[in-house]
Short mmCIF file of C-alpha atoms in Angstrom, two decimals:
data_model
loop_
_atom_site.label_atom_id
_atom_site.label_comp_id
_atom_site.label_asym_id
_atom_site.label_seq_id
_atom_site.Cartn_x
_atom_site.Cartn_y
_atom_site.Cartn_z
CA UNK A 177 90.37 65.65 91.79
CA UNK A 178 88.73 66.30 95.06
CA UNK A 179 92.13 67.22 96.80
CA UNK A 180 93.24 69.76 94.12
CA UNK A 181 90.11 71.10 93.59
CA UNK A 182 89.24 71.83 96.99
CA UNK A 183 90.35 75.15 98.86
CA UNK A 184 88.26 74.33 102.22
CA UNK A 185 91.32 74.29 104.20
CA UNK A 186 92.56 77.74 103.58
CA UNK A 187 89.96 79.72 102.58
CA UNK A 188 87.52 78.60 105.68
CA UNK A 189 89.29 81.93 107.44
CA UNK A 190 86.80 83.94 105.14
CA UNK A 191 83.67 82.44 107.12
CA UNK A 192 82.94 85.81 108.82
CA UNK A 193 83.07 87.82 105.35
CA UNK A 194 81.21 84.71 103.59
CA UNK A 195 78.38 85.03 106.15
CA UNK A 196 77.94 88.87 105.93
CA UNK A 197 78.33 88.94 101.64
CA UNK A 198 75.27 86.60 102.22
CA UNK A 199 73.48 87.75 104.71
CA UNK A 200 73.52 91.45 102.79
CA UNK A 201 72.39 89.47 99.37
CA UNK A 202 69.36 87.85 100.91
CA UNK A 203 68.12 90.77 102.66
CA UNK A 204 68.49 92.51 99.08
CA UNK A 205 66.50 89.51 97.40
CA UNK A 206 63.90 90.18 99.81
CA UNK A 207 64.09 93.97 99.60
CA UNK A 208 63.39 93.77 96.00
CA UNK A 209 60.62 90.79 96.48
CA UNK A 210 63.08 88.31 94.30
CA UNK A 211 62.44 86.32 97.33
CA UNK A 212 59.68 86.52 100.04
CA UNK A 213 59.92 88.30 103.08
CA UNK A 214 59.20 84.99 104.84
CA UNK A 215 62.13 83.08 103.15
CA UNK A 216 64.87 85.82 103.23
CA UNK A 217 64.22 86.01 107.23
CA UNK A 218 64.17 82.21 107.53
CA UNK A 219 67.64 82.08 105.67
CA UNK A 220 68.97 85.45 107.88
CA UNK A 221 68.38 83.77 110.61
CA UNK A 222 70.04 80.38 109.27
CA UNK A 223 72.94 82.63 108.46
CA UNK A 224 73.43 84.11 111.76
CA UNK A 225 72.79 80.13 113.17
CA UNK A 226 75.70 78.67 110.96
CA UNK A 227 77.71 81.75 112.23
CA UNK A 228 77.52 80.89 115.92
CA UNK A 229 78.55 77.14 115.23
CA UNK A 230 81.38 78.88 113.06
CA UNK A 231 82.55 80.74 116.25
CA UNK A 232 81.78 77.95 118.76
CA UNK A 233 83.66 75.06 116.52
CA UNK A 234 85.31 76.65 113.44
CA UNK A 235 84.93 74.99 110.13
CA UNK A 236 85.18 71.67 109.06
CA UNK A 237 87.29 70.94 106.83
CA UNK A 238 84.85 68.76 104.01
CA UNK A 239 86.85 67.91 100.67
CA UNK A 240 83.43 67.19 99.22
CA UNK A 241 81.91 70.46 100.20
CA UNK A 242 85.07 72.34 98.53
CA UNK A 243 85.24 75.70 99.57
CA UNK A 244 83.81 78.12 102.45
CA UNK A 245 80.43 78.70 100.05
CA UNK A 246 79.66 75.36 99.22
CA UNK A 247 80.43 74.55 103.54
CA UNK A 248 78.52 77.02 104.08
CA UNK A 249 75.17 76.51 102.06
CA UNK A 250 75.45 73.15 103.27
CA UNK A 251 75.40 74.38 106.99
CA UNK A 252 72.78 76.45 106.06
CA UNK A 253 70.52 73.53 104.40
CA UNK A 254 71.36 71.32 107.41
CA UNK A 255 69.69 74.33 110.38
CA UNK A 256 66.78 75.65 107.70
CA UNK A 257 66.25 72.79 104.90
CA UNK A 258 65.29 73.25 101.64
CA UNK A 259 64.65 77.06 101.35
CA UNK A 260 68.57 77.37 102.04
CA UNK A 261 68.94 76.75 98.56
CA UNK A 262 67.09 80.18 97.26
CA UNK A 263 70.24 81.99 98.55
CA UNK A 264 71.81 81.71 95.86
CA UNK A 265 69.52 83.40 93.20
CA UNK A 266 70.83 85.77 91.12
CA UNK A 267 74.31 85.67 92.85
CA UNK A 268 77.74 82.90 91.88
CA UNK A 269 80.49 81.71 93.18
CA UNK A 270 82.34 83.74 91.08
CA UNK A 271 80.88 87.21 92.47
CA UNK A 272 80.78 85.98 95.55
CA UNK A 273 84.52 85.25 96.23
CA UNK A 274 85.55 88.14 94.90
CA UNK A 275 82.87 90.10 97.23
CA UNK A 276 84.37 87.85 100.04
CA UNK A 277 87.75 88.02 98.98
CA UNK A 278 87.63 91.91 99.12
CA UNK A 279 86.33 92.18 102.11
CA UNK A 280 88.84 89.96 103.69
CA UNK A 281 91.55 92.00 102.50
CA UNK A 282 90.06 95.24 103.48
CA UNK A 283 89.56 93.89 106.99
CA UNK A 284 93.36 92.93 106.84
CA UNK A 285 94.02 96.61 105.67
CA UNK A 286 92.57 98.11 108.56
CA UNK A 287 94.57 95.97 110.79
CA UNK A 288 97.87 96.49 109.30
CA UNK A 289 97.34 100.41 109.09
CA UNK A 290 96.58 100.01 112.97
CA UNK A 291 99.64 98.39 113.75
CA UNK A 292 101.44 100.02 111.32
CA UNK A 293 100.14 103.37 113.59
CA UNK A 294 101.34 101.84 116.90
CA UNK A 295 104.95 101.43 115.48
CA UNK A 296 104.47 105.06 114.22
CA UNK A 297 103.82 106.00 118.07
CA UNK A 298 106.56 103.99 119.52
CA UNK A 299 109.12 105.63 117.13
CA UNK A 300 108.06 108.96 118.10
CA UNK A 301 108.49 108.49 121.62
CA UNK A 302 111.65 106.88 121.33
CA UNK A 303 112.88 109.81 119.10
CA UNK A 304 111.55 112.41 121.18
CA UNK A 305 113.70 110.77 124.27
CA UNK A 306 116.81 110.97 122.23
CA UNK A 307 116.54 113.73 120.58
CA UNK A 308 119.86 115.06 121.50
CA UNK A 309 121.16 112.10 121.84
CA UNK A 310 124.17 111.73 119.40
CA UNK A 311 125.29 109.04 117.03
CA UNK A 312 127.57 108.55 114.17
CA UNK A 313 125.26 108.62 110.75
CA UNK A 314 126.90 105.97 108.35
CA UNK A 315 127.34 105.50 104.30
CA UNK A 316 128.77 102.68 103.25
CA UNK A 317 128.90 101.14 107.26
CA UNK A 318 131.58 103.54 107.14
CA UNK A 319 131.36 106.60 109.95
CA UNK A 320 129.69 109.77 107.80
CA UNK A 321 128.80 112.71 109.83
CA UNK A 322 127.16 112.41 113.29
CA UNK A 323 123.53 113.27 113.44
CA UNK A 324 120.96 112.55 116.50
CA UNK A 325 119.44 108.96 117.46
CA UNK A 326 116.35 110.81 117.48
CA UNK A 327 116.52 111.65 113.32
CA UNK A 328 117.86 108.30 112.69
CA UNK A 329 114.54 107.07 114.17
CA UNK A 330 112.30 109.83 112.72
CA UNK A 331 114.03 108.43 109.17
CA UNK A 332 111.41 104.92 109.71
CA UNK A 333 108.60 107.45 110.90
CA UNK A 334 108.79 108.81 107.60
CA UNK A 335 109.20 105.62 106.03
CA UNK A 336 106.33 103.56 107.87
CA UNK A 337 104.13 107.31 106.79
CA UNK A 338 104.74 106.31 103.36
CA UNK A 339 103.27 102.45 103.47
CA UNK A 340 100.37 103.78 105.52
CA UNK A 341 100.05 105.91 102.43
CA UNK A 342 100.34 103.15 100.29
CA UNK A 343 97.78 100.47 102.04
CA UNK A 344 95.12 103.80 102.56
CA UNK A 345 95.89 104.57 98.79
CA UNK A 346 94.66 100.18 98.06
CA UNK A 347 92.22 100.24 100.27
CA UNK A 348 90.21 103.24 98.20
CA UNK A 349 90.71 101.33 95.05
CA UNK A 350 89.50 97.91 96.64
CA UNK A 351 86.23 99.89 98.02
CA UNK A 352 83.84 98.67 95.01
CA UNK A 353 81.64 95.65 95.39
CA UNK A 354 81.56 93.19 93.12
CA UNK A 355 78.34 90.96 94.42
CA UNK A 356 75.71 91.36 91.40
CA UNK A 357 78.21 90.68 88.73
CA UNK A 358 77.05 86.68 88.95
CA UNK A 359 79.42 84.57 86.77
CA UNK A 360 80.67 86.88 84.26
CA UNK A 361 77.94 88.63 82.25
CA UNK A 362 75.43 89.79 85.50
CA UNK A 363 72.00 88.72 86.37
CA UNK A 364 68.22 89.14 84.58
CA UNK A 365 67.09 89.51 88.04
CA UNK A 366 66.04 93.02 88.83
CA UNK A 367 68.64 93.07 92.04
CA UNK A 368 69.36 96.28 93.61
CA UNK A 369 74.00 96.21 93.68
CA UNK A 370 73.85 99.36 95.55
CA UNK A 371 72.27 98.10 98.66
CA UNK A 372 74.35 95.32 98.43
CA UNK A 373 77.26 98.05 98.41
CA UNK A 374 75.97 99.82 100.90
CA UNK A 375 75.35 96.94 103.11
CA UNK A 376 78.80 96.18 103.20
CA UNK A 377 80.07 99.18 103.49
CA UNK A 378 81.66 99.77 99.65
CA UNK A 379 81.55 103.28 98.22
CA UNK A 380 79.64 101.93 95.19
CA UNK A 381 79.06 98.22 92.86
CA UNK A 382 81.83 97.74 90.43
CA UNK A 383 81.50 99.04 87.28
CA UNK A 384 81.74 95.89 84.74
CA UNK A 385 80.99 91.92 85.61
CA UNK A 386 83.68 91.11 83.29
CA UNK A 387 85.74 92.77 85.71
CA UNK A 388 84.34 92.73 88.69
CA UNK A 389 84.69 88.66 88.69
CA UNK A 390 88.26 88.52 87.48
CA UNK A 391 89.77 91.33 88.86
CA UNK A 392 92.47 90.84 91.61
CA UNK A 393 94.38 93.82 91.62
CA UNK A 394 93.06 94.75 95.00
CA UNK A 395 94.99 91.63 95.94
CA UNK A 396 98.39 92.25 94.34
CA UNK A 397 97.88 96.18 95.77
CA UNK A 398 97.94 94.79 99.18
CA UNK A 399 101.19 92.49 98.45
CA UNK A 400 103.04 95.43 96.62
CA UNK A 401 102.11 97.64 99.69
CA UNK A 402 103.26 94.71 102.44
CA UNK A 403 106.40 94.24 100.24
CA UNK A 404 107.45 97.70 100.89
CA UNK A 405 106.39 97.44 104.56
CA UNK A 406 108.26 94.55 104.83
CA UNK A 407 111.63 96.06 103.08
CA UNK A 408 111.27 99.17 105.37
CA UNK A 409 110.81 96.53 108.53
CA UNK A 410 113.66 95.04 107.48
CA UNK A 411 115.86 97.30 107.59
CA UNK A 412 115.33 98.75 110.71
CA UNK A 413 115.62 94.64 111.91
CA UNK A 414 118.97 94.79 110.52
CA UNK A 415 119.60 97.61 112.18
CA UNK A 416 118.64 96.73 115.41
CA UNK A 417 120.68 93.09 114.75
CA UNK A 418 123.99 95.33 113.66
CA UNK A 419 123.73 97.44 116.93
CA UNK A 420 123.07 94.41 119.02
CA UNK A 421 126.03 93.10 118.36
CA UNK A 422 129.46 93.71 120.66
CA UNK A 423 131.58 95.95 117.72
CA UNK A 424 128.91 97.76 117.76
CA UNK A 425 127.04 98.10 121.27
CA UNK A 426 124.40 100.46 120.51
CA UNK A 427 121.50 99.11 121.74
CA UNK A 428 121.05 96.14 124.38
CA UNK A 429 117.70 93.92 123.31
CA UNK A 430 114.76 93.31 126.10
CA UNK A 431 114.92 89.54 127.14
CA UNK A 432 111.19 89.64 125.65
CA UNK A 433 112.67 90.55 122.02
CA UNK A 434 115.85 88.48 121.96
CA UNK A 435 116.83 84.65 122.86
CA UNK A 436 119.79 82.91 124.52
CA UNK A 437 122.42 80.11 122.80
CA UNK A 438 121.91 76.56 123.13
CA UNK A 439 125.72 76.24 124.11
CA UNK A 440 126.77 80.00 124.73
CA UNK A 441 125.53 81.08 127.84
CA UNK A 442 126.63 84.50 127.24
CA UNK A 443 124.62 85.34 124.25
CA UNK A 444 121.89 87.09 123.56
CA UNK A 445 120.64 86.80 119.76
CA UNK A 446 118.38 88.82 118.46
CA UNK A 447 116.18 86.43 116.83
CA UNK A 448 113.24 88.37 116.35
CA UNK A 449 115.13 90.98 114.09
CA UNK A 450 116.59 88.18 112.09
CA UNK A 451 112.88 86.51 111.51
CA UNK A 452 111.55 90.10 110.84
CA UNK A 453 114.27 90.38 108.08
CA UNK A 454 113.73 87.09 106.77
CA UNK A 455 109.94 87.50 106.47
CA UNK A 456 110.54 90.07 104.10
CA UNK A 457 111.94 87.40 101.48
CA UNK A 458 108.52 85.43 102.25
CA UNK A 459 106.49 88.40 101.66
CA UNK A 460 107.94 89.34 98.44
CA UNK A 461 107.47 85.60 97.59
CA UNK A 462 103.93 86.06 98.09
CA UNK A 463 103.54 89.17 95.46
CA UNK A 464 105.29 87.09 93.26
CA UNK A 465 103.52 84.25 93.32
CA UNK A 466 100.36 86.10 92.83
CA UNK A 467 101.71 88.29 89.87
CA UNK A 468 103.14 84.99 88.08
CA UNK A 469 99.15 83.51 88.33
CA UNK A 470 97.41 86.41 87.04
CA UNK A 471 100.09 87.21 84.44
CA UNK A 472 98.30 85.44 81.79
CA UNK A 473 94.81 84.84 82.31
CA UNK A 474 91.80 85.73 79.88
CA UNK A 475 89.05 87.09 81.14
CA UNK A 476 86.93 86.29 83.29
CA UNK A 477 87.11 83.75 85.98
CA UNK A 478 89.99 80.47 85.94
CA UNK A 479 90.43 78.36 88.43
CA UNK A 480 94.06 79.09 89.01
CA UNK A 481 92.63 82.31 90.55
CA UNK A 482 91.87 79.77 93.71
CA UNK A 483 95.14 80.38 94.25
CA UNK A 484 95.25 84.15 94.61
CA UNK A 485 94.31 83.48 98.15
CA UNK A 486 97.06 81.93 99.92
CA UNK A 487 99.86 84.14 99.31
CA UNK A 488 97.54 87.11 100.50
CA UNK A 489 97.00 84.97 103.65
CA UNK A 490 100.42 84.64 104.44
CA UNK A 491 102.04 87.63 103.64
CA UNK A 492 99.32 89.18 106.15
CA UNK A 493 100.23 86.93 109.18
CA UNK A 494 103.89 87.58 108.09
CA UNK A 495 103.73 91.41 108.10
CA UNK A 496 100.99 91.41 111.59
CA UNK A 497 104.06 89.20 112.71
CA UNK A 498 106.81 91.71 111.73
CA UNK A 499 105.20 94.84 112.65
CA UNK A 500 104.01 93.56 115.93
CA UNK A 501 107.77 92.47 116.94
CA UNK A 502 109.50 95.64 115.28
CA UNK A 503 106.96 97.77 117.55
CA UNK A 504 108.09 95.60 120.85
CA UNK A 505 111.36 95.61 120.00
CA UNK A 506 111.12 99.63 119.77
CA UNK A 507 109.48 99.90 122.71
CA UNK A 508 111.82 97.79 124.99
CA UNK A 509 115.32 98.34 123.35
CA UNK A 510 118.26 100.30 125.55
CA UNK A 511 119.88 102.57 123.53
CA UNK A 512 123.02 103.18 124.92
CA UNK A 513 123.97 106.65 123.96
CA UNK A 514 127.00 106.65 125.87
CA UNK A 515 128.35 104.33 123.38
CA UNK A 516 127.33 105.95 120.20
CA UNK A 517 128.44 109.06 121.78
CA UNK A 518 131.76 107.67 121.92
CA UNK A 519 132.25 105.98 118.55
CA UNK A 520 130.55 109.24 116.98
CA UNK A 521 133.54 110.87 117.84
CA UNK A 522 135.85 108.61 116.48
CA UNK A 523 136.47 108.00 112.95
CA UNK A 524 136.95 112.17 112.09
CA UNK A 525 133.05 112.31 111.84
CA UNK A 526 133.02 116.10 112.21
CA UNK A 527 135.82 116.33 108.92
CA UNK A 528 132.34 117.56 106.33
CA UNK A 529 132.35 120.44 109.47
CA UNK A 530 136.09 121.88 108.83
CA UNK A 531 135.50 121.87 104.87
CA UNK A 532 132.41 124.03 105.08
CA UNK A 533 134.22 126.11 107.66
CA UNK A 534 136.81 127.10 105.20
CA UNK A 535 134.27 127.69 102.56
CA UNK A 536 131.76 129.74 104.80
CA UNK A 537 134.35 131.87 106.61
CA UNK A 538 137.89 131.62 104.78
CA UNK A 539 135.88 131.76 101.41
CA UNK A 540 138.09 128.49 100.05
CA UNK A 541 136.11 126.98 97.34
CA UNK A 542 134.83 123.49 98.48
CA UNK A 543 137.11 121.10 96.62
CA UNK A 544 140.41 123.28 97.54
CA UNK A 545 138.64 122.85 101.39
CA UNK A 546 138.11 119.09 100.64
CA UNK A 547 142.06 118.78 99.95
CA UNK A 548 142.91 120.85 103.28
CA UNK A 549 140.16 118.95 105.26
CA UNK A 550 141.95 115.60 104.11
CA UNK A 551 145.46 116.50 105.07
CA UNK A 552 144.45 117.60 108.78
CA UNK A 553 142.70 114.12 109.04
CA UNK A 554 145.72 112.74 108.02
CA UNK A 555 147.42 114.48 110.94
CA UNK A 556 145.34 113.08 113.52
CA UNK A 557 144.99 109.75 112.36
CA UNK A 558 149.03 109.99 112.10
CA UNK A 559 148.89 110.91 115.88
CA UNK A 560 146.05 108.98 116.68
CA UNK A 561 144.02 112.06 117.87
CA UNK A 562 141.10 113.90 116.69
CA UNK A 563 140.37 116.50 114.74
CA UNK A 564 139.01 118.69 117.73
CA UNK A 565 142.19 117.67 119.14
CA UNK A 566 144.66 119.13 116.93
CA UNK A 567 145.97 122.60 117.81
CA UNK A 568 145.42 125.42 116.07
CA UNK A 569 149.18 125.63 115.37
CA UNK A 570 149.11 122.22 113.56
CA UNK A 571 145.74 123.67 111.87
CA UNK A 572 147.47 126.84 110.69
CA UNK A 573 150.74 124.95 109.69
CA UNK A 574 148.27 122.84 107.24
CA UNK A 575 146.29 125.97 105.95
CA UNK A 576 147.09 129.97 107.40
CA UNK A 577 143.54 130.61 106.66
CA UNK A 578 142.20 128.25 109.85
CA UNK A 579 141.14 130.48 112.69
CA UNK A 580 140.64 129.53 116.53
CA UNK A 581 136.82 129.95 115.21
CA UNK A 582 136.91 126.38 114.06
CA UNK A 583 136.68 124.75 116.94
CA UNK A 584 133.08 125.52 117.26
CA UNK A 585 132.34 123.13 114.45
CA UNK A 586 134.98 120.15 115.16
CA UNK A 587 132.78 118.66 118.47
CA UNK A 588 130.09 116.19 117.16
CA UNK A 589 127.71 118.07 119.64
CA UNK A 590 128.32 121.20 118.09
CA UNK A 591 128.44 119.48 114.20
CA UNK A 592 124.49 118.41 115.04
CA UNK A 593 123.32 121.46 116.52
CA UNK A 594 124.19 123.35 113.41
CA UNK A 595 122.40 120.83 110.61
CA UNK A 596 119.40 123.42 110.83
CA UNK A 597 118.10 122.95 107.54
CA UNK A 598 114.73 121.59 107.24
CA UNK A 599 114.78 118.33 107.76
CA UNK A 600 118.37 118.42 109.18
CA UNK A 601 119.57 116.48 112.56
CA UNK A 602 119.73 119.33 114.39
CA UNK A 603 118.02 118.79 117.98
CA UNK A 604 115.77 121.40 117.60
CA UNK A 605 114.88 120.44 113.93
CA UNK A 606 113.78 116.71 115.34
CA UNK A 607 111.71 118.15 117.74
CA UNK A 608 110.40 119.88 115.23
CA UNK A 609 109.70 117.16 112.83
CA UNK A 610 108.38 115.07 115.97
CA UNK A 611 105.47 118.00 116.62
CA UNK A 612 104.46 118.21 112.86
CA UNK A 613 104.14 114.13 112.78
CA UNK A 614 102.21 114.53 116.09
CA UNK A 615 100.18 117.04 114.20
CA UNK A 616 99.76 114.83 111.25
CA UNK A 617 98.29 111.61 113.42
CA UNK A 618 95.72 113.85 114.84
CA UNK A 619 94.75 115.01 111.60
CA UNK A 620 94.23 111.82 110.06
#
């Protein structure tokens, strides 16, 4: 019973947030005179003294003492005696989990929106380097239309905007406090929750014990928003593991970001990538777990709820992990636009680029264009040529209405300069797009 009823050994990382939930309820018990001014310094003090042994040593691990609140009242008794035990007035276990809990995960927030912005600043520069730099945009793995290396990398800006979005969106909902609520029903002590709030730096107390006690969506809002992270990390890791290799050739890994073979000495694998893209299974694990737990619980507190905590743990360390590698391996990679050059003008990329020709200056409606498009890619896959390559005899012997003016449109350079639209691949537009993001990180 000890052993499955303990949760020392994974929820001791809340120490810091224990100590300051408890340090902010004893100055309000003294505040408010529920305790005297004499005994809610004495235990302050205490506090801060079980902190620094905290730092020094970390915690011990005591089965009997169960969790991080129960360690830590005992700490507390051991530097301060008997008066340690007036902490606890008007306050529970179950408030004060859920006060430490929060606050654990909002700490874990802000770091994952920080590093989340550094990954943010490496794809900018990157894209801003290679903004003209051009590449063959896929569907299917099969070559599409070319576009820029600089708007393939602005499409994860985006992305990454929209989970910093989602984790500032959690964290706003997670702001309320829930210290006060006691074990279900709140306290007959006259306690003061909004300087308890205050304290620790909530916008308010929560709004019903019931609920503030049992409630764990905070928790699941912070899995939801690391198992989007994590999808949107992991494909850009597959990415990066698809251009590594030799077919491909796009980008050449740092020796920081990749490994060697065992048996190959030739070979450079890009590890990292591969764990980034498998930590995304984990992560989603993680929301699952904690969505299976809470699926059926009454109100208010259970004890399977102990076990909302490790799958928040580890899905954090996963995604710092994953973000922190992604970011390196942005920062170091060589992309190696001369390849991507090349292989962008293979495959008939600029084909989309003689259809809308016909339709913007022969006035052939698109599908009839479609049909002509197909038969001069026929031609120069038949000669092994391409398009650009075909003269404007063979053009005019597929359709009379192709002019000499189409060969302004059949070089990949010339097919990305003129994707102008907003939001288009068009050099000009990704600088563009880079400014306004630039714009946007200095107005948040």
């Amino acid at each position: 019973m000890r052993e499955i009823n303990a949760s020392i050994p994974f929820d001791k990382r809340m120490w810091r947030q224990d100590i300051a939930g408890s340090k902010a309820h004893v100055a309000m018990l003294g505040k408010t005179g529920i305790l005297s001014a004499e005994d809610a310094a004495t235990i302050d003090a205490g506090l801060d003294a079980v902190a620094a042994d905290y730092e020094a040593h970390g915690v011990t691990e005591d089965l009997a003492l169960e969790d991080i609140h129960m360690q830590t009242e005992a700490r507390l008794a051991d530097k301060i005696g008997s008066v340690a035990g007036r902490l606890h007035t008007a306050r529970s276990r179950n408030d004060q989990v859920a006060t430490d809990f929060r606050l654990w995960v909002r700490d874990a927030t802000d770091q994952t929106l920080e590093a989340l912005a550094a990954l943010q600043d490496a794809l900018l520069v990157r894209a801003e380097e290679h903004a003209d730099a051009v590449m063959p945009g896929f569907t299917h793995l099969q070559s599409a239309q070319p576009v820029t290396l600089g708007h393939h990398l602005m499409a994860y800006f985006e992305m990454i905007a929209r989970d910093i979005a989602r984790f500032r969106d959690a964290r706003a909902r997670l702001n309320l406090c829930p210290l006060g609520s006691a074990a279900l029903a709140g306290t007959g002590f006259p306690i003061d929750r909004q300087m308890t709030a205050q304290a620790l730096g909530f916008d308010e107390p929560t709004r019903n014990s019931l609920d503030g006690v049992s409630d764990r969506d905070f928790a699941l809002d912070f899995l939801t928003s690391a198992t989007q992270c994590a999808l949107h990390l992991s494909r850009l890791a597959e990415e990066f593991v698809i251009w590594a290799s030799q077919p491909f050739g796009f980008v050449a890994l740092s020796d920081q970001w990749s490994t060697g073979s065992s048996i190959m000495p030739q070979k450079r694998n890009p590890d990292a990538a591969e764990l980034v893209r498998g930590h995304s299974g984990r992560i989603m694990g993680c929301m699952t777990a904690l969505m299976v737990t809470m699926k059926g619980l009454p109100l208010a507190y259970s004890k399977d709820m102990q076990d909302d905590k490790p799958p928040v743990f580890e899905a954090a360390d996963l995604l710092a992990l994953s973000i922190a590698a992604m970011t390196g391996m942005v920062e170091s990679a060589t992309f190696r636009t001369d390849r991507m050059l090349a292989l962008a003008e293979s495959g008939h990329a600029t084909a989309t680029d003689l259809a809308d020709w016909l339709v913007r200056e022969a006035g052939v409606p698109f599908r009839e264009a479609h049909h002509i498009t197909g038969r001069a890619v026929a031609l120069a896959d038949a000669r092994s040529a391409k398009l650009s390559d075909l003269s404007i005899d063979d053009l005019k012997a597929i359709d009379t209405r192709i002019e000499p003016g189409i060969y302004d449109v059949l070089t990949v350079t010339a097919s990305v300069a003129s994707r102008m639209s907003f939001g288009g691949t068009a050099p000009a537009r990704v600088r563009e797009a880079i400014a306004a993001a630039r714009a946007r990180e200095i107005e948040a």
